Coordinates of C-alpha atoms in Angstrom, one line a residue:
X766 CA -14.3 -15.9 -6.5
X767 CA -17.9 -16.9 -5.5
X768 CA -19.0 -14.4 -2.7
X769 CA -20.1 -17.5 -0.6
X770 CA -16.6 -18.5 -0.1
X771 CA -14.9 -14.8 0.4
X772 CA -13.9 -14.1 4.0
X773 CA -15.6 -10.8 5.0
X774 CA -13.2 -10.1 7.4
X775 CA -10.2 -9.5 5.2
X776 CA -12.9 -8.1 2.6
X777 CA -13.5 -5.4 5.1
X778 CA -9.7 -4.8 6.1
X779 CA -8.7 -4.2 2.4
X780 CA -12.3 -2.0 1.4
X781 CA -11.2 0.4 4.1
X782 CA -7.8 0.1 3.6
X783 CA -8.1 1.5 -0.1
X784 CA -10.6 4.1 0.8
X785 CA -7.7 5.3 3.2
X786 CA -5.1 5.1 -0.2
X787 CA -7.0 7.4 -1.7
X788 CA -7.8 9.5 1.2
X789 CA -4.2 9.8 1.8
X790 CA -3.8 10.6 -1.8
X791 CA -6.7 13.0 -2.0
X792 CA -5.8 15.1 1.2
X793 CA -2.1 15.3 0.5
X794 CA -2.4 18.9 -0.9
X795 CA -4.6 19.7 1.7
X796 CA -2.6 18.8 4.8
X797 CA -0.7 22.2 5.3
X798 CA -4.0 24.3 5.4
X799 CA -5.0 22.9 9.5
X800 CA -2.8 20.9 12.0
X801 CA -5.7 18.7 12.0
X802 CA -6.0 17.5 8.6
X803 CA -1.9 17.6 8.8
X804 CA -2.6 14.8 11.3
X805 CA -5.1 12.9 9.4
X806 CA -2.7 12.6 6.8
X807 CA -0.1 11.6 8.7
X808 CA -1.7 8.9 10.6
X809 CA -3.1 7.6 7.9
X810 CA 0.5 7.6 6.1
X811 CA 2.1 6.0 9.2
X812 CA 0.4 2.1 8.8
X813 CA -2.1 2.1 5.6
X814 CA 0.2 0.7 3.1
X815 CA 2.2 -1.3 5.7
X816 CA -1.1 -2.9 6.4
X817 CA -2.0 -3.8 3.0
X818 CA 1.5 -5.3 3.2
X819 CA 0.9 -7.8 6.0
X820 CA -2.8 -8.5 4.5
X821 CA -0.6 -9.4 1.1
X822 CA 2.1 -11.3 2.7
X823 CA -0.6 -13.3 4.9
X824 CA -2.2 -13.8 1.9
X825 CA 0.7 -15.1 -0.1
X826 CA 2.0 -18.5 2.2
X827 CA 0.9 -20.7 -1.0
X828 CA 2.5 -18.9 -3.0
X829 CA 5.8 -20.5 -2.1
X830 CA 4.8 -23.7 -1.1
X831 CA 7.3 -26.3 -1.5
X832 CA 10.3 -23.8 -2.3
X833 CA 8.7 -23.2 -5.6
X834 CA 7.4 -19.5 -6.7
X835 CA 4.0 -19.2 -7.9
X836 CA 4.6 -18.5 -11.5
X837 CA 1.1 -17.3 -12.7
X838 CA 0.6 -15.2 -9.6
X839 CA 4.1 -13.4 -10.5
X840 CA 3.3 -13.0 -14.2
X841 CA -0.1 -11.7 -13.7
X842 CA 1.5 -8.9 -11.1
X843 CA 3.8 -8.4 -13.8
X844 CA 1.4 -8.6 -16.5
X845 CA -0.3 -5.7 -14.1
X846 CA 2.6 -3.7 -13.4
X847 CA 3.9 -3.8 -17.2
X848 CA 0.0 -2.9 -18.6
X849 CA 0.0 -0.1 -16.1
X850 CA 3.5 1.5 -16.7
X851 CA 2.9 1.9 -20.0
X852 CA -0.9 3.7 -19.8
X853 CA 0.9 5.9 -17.0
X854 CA 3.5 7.0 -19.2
X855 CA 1.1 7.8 -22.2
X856 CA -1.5 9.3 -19.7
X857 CA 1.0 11.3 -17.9
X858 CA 2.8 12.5 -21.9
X859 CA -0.1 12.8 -23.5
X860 CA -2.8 14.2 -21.7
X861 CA -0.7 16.3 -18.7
X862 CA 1.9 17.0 -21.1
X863 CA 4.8 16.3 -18.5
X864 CA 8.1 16.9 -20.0
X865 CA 9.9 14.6 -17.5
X866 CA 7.9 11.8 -17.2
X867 CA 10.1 8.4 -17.3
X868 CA 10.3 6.3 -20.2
X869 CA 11.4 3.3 -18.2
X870 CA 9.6 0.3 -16.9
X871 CA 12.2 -0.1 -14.3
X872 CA 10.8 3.3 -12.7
X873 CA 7.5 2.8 -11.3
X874 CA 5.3 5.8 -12.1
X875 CA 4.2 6.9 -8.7
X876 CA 2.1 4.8 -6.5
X877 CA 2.6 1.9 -9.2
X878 CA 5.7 1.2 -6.6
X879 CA 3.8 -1.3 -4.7
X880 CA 3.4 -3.5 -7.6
X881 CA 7.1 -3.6 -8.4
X882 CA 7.8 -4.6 -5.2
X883 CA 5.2 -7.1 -4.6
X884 CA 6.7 -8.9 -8.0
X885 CA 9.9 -8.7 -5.4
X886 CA 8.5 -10.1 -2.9
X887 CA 6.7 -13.1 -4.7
X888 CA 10.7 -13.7 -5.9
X889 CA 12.0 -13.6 -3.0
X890 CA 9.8 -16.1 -1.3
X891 CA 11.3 -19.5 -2.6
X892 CA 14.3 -18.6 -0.8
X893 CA 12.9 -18.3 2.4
X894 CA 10.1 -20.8 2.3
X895 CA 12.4 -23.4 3.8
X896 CA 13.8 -21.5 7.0
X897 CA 12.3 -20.6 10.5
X898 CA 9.6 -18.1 10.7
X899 CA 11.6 -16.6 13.4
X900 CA 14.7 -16.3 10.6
X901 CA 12.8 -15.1 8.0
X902 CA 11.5 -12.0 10.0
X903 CA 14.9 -11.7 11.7
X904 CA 16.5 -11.4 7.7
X905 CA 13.7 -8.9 6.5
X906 CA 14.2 -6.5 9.7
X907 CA 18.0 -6.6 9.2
X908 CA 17.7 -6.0 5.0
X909 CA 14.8 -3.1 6.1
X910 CA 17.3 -1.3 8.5
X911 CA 20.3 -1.5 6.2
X912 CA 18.9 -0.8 3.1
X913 CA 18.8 2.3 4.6
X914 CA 22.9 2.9 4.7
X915 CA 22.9 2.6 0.4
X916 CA 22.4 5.8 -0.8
X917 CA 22.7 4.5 -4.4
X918 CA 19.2 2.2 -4.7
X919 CA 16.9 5.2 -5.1
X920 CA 13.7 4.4 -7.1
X921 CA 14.9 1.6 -9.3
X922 CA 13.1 -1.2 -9.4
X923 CA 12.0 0.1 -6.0
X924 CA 14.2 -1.8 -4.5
X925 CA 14.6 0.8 -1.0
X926 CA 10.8 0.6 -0.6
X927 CA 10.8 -3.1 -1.2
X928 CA 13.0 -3.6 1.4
X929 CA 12.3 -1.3 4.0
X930 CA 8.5 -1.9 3.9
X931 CA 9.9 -5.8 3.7
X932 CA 9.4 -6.5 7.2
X933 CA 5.2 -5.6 7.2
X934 CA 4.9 -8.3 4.4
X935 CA 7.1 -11.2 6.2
X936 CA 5.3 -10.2 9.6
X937 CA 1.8 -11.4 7.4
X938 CA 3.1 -14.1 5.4
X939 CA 4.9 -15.9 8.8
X940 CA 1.2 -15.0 11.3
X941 CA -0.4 -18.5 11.6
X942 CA -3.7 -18.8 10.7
X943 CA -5.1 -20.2 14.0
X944 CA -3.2 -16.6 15.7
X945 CA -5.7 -15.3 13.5
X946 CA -8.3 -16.6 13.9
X947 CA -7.8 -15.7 18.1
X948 CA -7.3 -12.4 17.6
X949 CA -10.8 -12.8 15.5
X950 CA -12.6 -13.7 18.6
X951 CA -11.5 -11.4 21.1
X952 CA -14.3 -9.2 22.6
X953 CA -15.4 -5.7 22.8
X954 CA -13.1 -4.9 25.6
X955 CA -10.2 -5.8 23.5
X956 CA -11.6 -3.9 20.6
X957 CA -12.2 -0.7 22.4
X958 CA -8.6 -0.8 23.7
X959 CA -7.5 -1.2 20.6
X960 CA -9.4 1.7 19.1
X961 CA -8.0 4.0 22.1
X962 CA -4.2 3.2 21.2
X963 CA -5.3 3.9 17.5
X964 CA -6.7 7.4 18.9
X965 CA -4.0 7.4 20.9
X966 CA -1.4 8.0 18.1
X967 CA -3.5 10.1 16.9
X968 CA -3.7 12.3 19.7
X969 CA 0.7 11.7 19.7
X970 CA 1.0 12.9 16.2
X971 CA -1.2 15.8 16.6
X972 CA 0.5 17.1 19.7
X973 CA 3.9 16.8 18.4
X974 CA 4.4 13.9 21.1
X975 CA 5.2 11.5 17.9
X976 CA 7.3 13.9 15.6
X977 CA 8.1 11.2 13.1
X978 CA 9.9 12.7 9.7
X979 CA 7.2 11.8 7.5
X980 CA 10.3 10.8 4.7
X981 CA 10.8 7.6 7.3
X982 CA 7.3 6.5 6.4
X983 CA 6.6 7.5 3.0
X984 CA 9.6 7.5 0.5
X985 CA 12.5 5.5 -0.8
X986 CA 15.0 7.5 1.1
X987 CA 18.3 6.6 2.8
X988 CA 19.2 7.8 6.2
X989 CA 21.7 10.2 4.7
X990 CA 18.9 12.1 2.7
X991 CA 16.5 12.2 5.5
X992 CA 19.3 13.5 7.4
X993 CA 19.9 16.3 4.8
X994 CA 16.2 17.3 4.4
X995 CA 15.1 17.1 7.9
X996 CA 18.0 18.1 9.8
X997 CA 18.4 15.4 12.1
X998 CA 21.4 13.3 12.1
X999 CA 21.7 9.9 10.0
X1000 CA 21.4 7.7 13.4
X1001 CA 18.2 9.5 14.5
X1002 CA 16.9 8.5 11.0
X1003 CA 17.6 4.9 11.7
X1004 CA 16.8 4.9 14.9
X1005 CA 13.2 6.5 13.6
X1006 CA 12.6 4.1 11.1
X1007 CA 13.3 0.7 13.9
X1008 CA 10.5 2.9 15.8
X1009 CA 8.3 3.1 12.9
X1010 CA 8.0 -0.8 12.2
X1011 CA 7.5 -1.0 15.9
X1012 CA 4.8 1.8 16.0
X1013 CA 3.1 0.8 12.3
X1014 CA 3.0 -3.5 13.9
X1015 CA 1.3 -2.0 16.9
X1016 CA -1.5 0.1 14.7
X1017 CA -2.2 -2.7 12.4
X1018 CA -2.7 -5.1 15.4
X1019 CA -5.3 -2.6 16.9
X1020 CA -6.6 -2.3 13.1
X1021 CA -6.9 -5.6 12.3
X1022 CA -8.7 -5.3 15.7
X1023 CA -11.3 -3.3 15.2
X1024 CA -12.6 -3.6 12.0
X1025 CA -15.8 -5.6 11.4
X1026 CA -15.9 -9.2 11.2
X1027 CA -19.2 -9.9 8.9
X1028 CA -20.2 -9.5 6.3
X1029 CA -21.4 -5.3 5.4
X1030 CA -22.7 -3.2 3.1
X1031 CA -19.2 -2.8 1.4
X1032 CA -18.0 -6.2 2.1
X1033 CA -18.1 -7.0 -2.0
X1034 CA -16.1 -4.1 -2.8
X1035 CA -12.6 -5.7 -1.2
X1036 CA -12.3 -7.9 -3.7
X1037 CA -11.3 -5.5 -6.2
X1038 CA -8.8 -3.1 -4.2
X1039 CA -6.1 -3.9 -6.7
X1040 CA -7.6 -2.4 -9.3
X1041 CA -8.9 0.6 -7.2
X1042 CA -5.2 1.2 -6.4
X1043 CA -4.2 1.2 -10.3
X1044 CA -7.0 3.7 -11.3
X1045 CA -7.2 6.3 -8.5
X1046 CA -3.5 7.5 -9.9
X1047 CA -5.1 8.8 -12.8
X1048 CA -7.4 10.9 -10.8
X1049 CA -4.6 11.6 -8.5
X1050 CA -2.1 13.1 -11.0
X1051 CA -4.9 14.7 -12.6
X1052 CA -5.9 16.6 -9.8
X1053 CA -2.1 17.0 -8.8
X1054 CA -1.6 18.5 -12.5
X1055 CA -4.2 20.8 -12.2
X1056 CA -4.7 22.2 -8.5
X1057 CA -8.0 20.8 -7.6
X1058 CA -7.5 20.2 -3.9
X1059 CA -4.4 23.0 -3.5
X1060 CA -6.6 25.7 -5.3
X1061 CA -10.2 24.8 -3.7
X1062 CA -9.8 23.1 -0.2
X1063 CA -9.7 26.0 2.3
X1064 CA -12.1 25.3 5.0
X1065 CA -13.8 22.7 7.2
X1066 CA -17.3 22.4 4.2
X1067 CA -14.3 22.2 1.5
X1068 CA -12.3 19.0 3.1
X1069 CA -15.2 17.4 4.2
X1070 CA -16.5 17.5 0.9
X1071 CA -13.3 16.7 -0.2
X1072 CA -13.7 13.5 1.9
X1073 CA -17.2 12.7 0.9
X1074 CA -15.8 13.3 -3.1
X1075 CA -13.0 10.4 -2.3
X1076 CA -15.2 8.1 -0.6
X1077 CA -17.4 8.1 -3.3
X1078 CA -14.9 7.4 -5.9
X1079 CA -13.2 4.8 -4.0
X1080 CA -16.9 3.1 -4.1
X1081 CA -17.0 4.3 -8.3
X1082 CA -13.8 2.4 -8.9
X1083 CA -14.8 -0.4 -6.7
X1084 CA -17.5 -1.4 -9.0
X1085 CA -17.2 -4.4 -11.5
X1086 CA -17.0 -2.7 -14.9
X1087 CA -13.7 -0.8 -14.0
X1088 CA -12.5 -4.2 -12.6
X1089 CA -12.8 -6.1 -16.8
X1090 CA -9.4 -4.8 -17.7
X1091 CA -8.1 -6.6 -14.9
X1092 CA -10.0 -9.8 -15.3
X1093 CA -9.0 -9.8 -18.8
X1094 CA -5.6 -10.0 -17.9
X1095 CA -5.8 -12.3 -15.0
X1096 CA -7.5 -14.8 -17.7
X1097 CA -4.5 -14.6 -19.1
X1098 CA -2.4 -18.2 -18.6
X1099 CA 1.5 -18.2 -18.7
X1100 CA 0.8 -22.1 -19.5
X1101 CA -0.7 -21.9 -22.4
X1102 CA 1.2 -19.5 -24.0
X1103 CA 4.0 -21.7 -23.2
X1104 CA 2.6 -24.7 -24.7
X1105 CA 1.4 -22.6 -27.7
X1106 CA 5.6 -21.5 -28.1
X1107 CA 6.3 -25.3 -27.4
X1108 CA 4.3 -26.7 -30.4

């Protein structure tokens, strides 16, 4: 897309978005070495990938206009999802030599999750094009919370993540625009508010005043698991995951809040997050595989270098020669290998 006609705004939301992916990613080894990265990393894992959710669902009301899927949009997510299944699996067998890495493309490897279930999502739409806004998010709530009873979905297809995270996407794909564009014009003092509920939470989690199990926020896990691992009892699960679409909405208001609303020095790099989100996982399991942060980050110089390190290869991977492979298979037409099988 022609940078003249990109929205800044929502270039901005998904730049910083991504850096706070891999952040999350990065620190995750880290966060048991000070309450205060522990914090960082769970505030971070508390809304950033329900945000990308709503940006992807507000994104995605054409692409079930008229009751009719987008087909191309699906099969290039697929086309995504399918090319990067299979490098994982050879990455992760051949060069980390893990003996129980999945041979199945109906197991996302990883973070490779949020594809599945945006090919889900982009399904499911058709059949909820034609009802109420007020319906629709009334449906995803009720499929989020009791998805959470089945103890037999696990990670296939990621079907528990798909529909408890559910709700985040429907919330963006039923906001109207013109809500939108309001919320785009409120002023300062309605930005600083927002940034003192986001610090706030902050200050919640790091206090113990929010004690969310991070297993509500983070996995594909059934109330009865939670319940077994945490200690609390199934209903306190439940009841923490209705608090955790409550709490998650509320930060990605005040996000969507406070970010900047022109165009800035990273403004070009959100229109590439996608494939920022596909290659930091090598890095990741690398780095997983081999100890990097557990071995190395033990002090305050460490982690902030640490942060430095994963700002700088969020930009890396931000740049348009690791985004080819992906254009390459966006040019990729369903329609005219269709008509090529037809003649």
């Amino acid at each position: 897309m022609d940078t003249k006609t990109r929205d800044y705004y929502f270039d901005n939301a998904k730049f910083i978005l991504i850096i706070l992916v891999v952040m999350a990613h990065g620190i995750s080894k880290a966060e048991g070495w000070n309450p205060v990265v522990t914090t960082i990393w769970t505030f971070i894992n508390m809304f950033h990938m329900p945000a990308f959710l709503f940006i992807s669902g507000y994104f995605s009301k054409k692409a079930a206009a008229g009751g009719r899927a987008d087909v191309q949009k699906l099969f290039t997510y697929m086309l995504y999802y399918a090319v990067a299944q299979i490098v994982s699996v050879l990455f992760d067998h051949f060069v980390l030599h893990d003996p129980e890495v999945t041979k199945s493309m109906l197991y996302a490897m990883s973070s490779l999750w949020f594809l599945q279930i945006i090919i889900v999502y982009h399904t499911l739409l058709p059949f909820l094009a034609g009802l109420k806004n007020s319906a629709v998010m009334i449906i995803s709530l009720a499929a989020g919370m009791l998805i959470g009873f089945d103890a037999a979905v696990g990670h296939f297809l990621s079907i528990h993540r798909a529909f408890a995270f559910m709700p985040f996407f429907i919330a963006g794909y039923v906001f109207s625009p013109e809500l939108m564009a309001k919320a785009r014009q409120t002023g300062a003092a309605v930005r600083i508010g927002a940034g003192a509920f986001l610090a706030a939470v902050f200050a919640a989690i790091h206090f113990k005043l929010l004690n969310m199990p991070d297993m509500v926020f983070t996995g594909p896990f059934n109330y009865y698991r939670i319940a077994e691992d945490t200690g609390i009892a199934w209903y306190s699960a439940a009841m923490w995951r209705a608090a955790h679409y409550v709490i998650a909405g509320l930060m990605i208001a005040a996000f969507m809040l406070v970010i900047p609303r022109g165009k800035t020095f990273f403004s070009r790099f959100g229109a590439r997050t996608l494939s920022v989100y596909i290659l930091h996982r090598f890095l990741y399991v690398t780095s997983l595989e081999f100890g990097w942060v557990k071995n190395n980050v033990n002090s305050w110089g460490s982690f902030i270098l640490l942060v430095l390190i994963i700002i700088a290869v969020t930009f890396i991977l931000s740049l348009k020669p690791f985004d080819i492979p992906f254009k390459a298979l966006r040019s990729i037409k369903l329609d005219r290998i269709l008509n090529k099988e037809g003649k």
